[in-house]
Coordinates of C-alpha atoms in Angstrom, one line a residue:
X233 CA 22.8 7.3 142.7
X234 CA 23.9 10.3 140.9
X235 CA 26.7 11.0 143.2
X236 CA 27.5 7.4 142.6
X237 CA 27.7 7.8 138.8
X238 CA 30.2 10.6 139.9
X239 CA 32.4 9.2 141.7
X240 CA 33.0 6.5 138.9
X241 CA 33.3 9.0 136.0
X242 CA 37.2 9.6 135.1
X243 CA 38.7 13.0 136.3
X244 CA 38.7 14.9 133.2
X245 CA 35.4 15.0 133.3
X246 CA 34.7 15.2 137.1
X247 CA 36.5 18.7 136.1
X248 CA 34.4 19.6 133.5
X249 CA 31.3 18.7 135.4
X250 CA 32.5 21.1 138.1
X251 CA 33.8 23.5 135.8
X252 CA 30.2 23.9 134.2
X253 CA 28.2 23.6 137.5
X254 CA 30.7 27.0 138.5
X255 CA 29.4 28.6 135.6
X256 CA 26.2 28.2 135.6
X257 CA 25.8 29.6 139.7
X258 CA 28.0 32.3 138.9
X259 CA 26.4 33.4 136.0
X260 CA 23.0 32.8 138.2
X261 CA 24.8 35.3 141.0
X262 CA 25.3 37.7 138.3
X263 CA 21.4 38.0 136.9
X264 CA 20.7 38.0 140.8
X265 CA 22.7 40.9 141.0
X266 CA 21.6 42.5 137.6
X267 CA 18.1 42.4 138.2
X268 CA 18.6 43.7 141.8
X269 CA 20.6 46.4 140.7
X270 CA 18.2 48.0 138.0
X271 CA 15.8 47.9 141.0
X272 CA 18.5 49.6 143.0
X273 CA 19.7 52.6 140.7
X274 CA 15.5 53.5 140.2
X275 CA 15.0 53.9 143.1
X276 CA 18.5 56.1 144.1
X277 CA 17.6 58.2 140.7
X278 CA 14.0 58.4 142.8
X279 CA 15.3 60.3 145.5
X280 CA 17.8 62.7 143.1
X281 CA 14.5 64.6 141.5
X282 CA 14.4 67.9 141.7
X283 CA 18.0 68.0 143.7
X284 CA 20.0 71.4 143.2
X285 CA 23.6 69.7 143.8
X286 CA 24.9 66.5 142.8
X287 CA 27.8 65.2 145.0
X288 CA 30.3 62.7 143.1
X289 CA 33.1 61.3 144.4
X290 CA 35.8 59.8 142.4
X291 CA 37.7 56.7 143.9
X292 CA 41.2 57.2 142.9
X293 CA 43.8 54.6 144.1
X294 CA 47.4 55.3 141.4
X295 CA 47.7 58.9 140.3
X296 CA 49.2 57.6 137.2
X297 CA 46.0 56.1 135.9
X298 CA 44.0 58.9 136.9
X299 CA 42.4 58.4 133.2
X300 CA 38.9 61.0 134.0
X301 CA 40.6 64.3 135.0
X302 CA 38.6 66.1 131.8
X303 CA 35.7 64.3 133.7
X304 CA 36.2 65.8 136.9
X305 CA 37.4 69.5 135.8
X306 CA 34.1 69.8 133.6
X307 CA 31.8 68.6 136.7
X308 CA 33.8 71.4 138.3
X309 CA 32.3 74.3 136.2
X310 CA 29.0 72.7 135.9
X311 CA 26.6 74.3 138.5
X312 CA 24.7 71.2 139.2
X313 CA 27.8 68.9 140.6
X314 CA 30.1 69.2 143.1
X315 CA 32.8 66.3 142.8
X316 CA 35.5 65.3 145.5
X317 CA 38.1 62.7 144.6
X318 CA 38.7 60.3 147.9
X319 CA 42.0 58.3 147.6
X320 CA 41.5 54.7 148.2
X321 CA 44.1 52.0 150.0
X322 CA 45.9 50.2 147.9
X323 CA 45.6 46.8 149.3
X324 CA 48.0 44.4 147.0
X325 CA 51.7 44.7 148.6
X326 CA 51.6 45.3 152.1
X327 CA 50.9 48.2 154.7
X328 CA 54.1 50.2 153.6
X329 CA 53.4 50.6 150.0
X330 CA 49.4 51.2 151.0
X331 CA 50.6 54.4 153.0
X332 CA 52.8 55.4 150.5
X333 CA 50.7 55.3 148.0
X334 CA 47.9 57.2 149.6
X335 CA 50.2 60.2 150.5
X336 CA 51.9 60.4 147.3
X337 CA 48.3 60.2 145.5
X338 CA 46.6 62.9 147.7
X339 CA 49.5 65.2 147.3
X340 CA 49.4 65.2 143.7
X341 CA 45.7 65.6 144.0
X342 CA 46.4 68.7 146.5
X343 CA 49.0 70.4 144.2
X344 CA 46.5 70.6 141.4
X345 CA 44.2 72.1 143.7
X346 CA 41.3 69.8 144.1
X347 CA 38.9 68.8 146.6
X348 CA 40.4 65.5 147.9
X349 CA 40.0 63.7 150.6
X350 CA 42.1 61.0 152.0
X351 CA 40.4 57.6 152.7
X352 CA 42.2 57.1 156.1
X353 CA 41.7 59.7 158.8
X354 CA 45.0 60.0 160.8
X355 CA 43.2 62.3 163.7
X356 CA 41.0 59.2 164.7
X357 CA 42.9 56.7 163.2
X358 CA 40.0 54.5 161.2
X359 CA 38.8 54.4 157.5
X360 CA 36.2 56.7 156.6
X361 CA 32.8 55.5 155.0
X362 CA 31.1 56.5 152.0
X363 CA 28.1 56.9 153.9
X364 CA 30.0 59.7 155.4
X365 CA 30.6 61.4 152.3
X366 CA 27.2 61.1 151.6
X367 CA 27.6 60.5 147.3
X368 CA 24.7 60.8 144.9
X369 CA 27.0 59.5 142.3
X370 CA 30.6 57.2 142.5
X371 CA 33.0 57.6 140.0
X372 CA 35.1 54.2 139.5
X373 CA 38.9 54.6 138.0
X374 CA 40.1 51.1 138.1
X375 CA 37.6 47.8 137.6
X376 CA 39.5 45.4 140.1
X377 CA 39.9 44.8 143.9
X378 CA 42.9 46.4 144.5
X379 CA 41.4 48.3 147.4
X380 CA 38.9 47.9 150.9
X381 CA 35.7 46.4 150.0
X382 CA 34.0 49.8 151.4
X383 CA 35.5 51.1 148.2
X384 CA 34.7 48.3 146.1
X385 CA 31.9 45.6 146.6
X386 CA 30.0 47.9 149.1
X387 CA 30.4 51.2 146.6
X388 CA 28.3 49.5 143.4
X389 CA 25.9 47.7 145.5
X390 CA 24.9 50.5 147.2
X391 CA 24.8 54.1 144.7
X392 CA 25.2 54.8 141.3
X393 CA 28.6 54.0 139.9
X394 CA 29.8 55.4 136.8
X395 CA 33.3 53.8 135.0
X396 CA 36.0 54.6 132.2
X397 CA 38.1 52.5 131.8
X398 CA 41.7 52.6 133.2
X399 CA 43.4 51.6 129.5
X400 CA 42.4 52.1 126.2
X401 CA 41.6 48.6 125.6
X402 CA 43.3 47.4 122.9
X403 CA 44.5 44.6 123.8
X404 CA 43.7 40.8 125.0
X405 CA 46.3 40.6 127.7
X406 CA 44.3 40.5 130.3
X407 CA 41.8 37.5 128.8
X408 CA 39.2 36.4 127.0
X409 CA 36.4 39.4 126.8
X410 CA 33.6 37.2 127.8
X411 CA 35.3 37.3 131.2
X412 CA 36.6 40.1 131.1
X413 CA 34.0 42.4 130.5
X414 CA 31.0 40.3 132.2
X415 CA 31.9 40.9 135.5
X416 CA 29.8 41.7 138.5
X417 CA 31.4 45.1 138.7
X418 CA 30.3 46.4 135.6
X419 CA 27.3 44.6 135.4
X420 CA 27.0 46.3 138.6
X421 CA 27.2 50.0 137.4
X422 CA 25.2 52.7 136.6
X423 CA 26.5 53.9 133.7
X424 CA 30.0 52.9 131.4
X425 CA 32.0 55.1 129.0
X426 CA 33.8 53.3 126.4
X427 CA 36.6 54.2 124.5
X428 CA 36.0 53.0 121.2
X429 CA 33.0 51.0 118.9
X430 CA 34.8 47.6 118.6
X431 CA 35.1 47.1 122.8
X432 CA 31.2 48.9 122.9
X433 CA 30.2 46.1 121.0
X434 CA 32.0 43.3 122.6
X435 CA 30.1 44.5 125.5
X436 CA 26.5 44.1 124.5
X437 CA 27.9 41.0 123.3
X438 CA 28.7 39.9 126.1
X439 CA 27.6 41.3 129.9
X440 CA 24.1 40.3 131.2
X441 CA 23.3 44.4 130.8
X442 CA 23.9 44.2 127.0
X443 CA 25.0 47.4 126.6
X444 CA 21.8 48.9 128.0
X445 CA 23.7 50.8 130.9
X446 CA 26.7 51.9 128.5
X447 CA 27.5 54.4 125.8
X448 CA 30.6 55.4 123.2
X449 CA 31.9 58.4 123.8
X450 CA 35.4 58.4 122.8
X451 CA 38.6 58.3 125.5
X452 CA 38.7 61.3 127.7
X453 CA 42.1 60.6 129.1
X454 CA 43.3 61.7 125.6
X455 CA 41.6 65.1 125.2
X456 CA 44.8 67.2 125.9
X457 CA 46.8 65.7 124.0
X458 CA 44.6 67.0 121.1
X459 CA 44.5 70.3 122.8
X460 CA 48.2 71.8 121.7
X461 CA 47.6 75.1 121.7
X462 CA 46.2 74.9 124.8
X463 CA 48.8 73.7 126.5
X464 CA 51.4 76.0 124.8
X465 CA 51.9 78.5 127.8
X466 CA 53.0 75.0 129.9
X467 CA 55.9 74.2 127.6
X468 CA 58.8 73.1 128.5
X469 CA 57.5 72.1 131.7
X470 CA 57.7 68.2 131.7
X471 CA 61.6 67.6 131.1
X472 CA 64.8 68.4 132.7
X473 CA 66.6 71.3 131.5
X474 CA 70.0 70.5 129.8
X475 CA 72.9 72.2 128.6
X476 CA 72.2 71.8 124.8
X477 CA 69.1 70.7 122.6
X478 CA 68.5 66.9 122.5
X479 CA 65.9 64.8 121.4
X480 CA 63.4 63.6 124.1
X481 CA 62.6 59.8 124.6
X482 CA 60.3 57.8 127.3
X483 CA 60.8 54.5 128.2
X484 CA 57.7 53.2 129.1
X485 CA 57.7 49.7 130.7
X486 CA 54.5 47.4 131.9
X487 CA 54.6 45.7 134.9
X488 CA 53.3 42.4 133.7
X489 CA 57.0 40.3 134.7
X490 CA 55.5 37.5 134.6
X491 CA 55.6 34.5 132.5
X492 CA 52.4 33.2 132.0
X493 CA 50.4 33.9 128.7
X494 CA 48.2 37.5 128.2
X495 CA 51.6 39.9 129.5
X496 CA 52.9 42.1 127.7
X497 CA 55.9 43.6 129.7
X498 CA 59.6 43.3 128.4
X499 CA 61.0 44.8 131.5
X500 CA 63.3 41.4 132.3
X501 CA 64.6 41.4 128.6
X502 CA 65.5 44.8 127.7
X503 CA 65.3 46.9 131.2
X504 CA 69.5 47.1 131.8
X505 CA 69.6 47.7 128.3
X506 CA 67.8 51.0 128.0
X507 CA 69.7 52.1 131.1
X508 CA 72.9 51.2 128.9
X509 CA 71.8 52.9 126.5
X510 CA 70.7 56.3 128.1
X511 CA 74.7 56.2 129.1
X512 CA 75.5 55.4 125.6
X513 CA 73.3 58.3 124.0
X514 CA 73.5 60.9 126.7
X515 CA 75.2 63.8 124.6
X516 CA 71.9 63.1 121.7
X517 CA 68.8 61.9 124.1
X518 CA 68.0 62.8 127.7
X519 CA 65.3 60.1 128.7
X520 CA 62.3 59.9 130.7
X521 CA 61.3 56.6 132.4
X522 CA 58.0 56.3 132.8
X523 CA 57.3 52.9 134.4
X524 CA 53.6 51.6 134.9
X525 CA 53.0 51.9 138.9
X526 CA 52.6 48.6 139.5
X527 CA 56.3 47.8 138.5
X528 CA 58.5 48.5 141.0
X529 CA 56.6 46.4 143.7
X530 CA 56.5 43.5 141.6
X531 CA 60.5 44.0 140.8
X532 CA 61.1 44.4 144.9
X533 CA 59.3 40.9 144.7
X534 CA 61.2 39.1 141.9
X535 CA 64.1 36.8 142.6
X536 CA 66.1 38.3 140.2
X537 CA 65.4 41.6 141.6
X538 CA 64.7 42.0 145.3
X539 CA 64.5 45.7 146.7
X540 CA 68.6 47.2 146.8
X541 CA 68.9 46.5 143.1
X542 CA 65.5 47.9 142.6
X543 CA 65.6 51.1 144.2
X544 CA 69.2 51.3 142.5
X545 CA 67.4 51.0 139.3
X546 CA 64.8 54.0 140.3
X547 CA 67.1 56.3 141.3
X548 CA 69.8 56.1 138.7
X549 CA 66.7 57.3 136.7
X550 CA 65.2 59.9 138.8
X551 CA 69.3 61.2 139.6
X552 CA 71.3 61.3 136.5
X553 CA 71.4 64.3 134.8
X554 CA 70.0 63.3 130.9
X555 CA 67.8 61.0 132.4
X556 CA 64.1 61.9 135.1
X557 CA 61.6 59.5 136.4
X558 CA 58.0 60.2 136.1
X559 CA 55.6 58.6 138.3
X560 CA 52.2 60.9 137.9
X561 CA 50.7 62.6 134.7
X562 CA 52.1 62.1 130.9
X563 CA 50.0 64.5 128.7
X564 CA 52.5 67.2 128.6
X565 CA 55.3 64.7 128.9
X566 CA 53.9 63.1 125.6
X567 CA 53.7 66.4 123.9
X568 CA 56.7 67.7 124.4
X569 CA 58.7 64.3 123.4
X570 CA 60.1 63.2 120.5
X571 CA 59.3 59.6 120.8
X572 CA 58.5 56.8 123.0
X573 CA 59.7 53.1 123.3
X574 CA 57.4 50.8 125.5
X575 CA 55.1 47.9 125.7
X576 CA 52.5 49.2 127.6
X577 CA 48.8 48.6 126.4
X578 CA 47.3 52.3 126.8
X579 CA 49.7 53.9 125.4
X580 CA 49.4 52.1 121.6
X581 CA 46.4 54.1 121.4
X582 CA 47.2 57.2 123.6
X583 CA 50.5 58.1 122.3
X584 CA 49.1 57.8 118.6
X585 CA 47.1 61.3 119.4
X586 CA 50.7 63.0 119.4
X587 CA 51.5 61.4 115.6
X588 CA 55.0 61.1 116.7
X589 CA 57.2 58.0 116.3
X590 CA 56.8 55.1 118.2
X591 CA 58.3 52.1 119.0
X592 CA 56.7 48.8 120.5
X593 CA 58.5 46.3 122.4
X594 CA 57.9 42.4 122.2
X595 CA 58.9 39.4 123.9
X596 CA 58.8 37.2 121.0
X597 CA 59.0 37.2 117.5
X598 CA 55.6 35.2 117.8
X599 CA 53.8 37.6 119.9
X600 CA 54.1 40.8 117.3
X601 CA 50.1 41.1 117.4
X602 CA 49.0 38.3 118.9
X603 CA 48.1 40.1 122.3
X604 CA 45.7 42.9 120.0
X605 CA 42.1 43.0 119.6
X606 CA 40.7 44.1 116.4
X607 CA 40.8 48.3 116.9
X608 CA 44.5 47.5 118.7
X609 CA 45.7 45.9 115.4
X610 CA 44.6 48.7 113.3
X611 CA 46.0 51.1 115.2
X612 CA 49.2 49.1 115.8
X613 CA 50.0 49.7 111.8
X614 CA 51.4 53.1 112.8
X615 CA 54.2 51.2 115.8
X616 CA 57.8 50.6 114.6
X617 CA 58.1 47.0 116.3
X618 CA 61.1 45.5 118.2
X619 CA 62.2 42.3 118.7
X620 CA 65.6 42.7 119.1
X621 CA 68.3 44.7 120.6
X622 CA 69.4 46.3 117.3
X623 CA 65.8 47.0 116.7
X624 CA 65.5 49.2 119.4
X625 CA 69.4 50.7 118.3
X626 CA 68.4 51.4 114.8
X627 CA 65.0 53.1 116.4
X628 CA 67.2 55.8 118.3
X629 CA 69.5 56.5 115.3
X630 CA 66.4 57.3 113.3
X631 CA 65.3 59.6 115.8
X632 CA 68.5 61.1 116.5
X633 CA 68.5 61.7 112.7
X634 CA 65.5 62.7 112.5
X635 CA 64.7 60.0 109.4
X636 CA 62.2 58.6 111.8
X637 CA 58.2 59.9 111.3
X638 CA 54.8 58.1 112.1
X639 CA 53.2 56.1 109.9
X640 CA 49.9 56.9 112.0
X641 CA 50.3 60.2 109.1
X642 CA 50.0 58.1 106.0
X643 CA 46.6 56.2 107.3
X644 CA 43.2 56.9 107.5
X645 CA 42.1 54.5 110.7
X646 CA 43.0 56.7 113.3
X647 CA 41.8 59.8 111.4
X648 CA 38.1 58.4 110.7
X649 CA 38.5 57.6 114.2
X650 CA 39.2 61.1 115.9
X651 CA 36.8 62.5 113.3
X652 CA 34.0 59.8 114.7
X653 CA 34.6 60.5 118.6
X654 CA 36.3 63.8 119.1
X655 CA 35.1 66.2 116.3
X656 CA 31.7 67.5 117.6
X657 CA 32.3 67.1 121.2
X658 CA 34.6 65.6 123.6
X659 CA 34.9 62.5 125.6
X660 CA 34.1 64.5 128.5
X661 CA 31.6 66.3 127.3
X662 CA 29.2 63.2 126.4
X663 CA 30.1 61.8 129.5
X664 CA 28.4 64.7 131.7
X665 CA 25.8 65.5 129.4
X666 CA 24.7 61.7 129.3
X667 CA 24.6 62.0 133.3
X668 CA 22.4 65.0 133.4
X669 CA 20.4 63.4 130.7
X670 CA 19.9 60.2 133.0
X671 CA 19.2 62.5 136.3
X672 CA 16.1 63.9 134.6

């Protein structure tokens, strides 16, 4: 009879009826999962009591959004852990780009000297198992599927998983929070470190865990660039010598090309231009381009693009002689720059640590906050916005002129901020001491 009734209601709300039944057995798998996973993380804490050594490996899939390295260097000089980053596949476009990526991120991993391990073993030609590494603890850097399921699904189901975020969240792009942060994943982990009070809050708003398995600690991706003087011996490291003094810039672009709503990236509208303009200005500016990772590949797939004009693009970057392409790590790249131009999500709250000038990029004229959560928008005050072509011309006059300065100086936001998160003790710190605290 029911299924009767059904058949004659009108599709609208066939849909709806569908759309709700969804909802409701996905958010039924979830407390499943929830419930099962409390279980699951007593018992693993269980058999940690009274260890000597605590092994935790860090997934790592982009080098460029390797967000915990404050993490991992204070586990380092901790006695009681021993961590070991494994570099995960990068599943999303292709078997080329997957190999790629893993040798490109294990060798930076290798030049900085730490324990890494690659995910595929060449010698016997197969994946290697967590079970093989034998974790205590697994350290997540990125909150999607981008990778094998052993390094995914199969990693918070079976240990306890820790996660910082990937960005700073600031932003909406990616969709509405109740989805975005009441996911299986991290309803799924151990513990989760988040960057700031507003997106603490959204989540015990809204994930089945209601905060219980999180805490605020502050962003530790952004502890050296409020470290200065302790970078000072590793100046003039970042940029390309020249033959006289000019101003630094980084074009920083998103990947998100595409055209549907929550994207942020102007790539399509301004890219050619900012290679113009590097031409134009090379005697004043020598330019970094620091593209997100996921860019190129999605450029190599557009119809506009394809992969000649693509890699044409790269290297003119990497090649010409005011002008470098950076691919890994940014702190010292951010300190030692004058300014940056971008649309990137992390970097309105990363690059506001430097108090340099900074100008945001926007599709539209409507979009000039639409895309910001509530901490984004406060800390967007301090962006110069762009929404033009001679925006972004009278931006590099200022700088070259020097009449440019932050406006991040003249508020108060971001300073009750750093004085909130970062005065007594870092990021990092909290993040290892709330660990230990958890292990006993």
């Amino acid at each position: 009879m029911l299924s009767f009734i059904k058949q004659k209601l009108p599709t609208p709300l066939k849909k709806t009826l569908i759309s709700i039944k969804e909802k409701t057995y996905d958010n039924w798998q979830k407390r499943l999962l929830y419930k099962r996973m409390r279980l699951k993380h007593a018992k693993l804490l269980e058999t940690l009591k009274g260890k000597k050594k605590i092994k935790v490996v860090f997934l790592a899939i982009h080098k460029s959004i390797w967000k915990v390295d404050t993490v991992f260097k204070r586990m380092q000089s901790d006695p009681l852990f021993e961590p070991v980053i494994l570099v995960c596949p990068y599943m999303v476009f292709g078997k080329e780009r997957m190999r790629q990526d893993l040798k490109d991120t294990y060798e930076y991993f290798e030049e900085k000297g730490y324990p890494v391990i690659s995910s595929y073993s060449t010698v016997e030609e197969r994946w290697i198992t967590l079970e093989e590494l034998e974790p205590d603890i697994v350290f997540f850097t990125n909150p999607y599927k981008l990778t094998k399921s052993e390094y995914y699904e199969r990693a918070y189901n079976n240990y306890l998983c820790c996660y910082v975020p990937y960005y700073f969240m600031a932003t909406t792009h990616t969709g509405k929070l109740s989805s975005q942060l009441n996911t299986f994943m991290l309803n799924s982990m151990w513990r989760v470190y988040w960057p700031h009070q507003y997106i603490f809050d959204q989540f015990r708003k809204h994930s089945l865990t209601k905060g219980g398995n999180s805490l605020l600690t502050g962003y530790p991706a952004s502890e050296p660039l409020l470290g200065v003087e302790q970078l000072r011996e590793q100046r003039n490291q970042a940029w390309k010598s020249q033959t006289h003094k000019k101003k630094k810039l980084i074009y920083a672009p998103h990947h998100s090309i595409e055209t549907e709503d929550f994207f942020l990236s102007t790539f399509l509208k301004y890219g050619d231009f900012i290679r113009q303009l590097s031409t134009s200005y090379k005697d004043e500016i020598q330019w970094s381009f620091k593209p997100h990772p996921i860019l190129k590949d999605k450029l190599i797939h557009h119809p506009d693009w394809g992969l000649e004009r693509t890699e044409e693009y790269y290297k003119y970057w990497e090649s010409t002689s005011n002008t470098q392409l950076d691919l890994g790590g940014y702190d010292q790249l951010f300190l030692e720059s004058d300014a940056l131009i971008h649309d990137c999500s992390s970097f309105i709250a990363e690059y506001s640590f430097t108090q340099k000038p900074v100008l945001y990029l926007h599709r539209e004229r409507s979009d000039v906050d639409s895309f910001l959560n509530e901490f984004g928008k406060k800390i967007f005050k301090g962006h110069r916005k762009a929404i033009s072509r001679q925006d972004i011309i009278n931006f590099i006059s200022s700088i070259i002129d020097e009449r440019e300065t932050s406006t991040e100086k003249k508020g108060l936001f971001f300073a009750t901020y750093l004085h909130q998160l970062y005065n007594d003790k870092m990021p990092s710190q909290k993040i290892v001491e709330d660990i230990k605290s958890k292990l006993n």
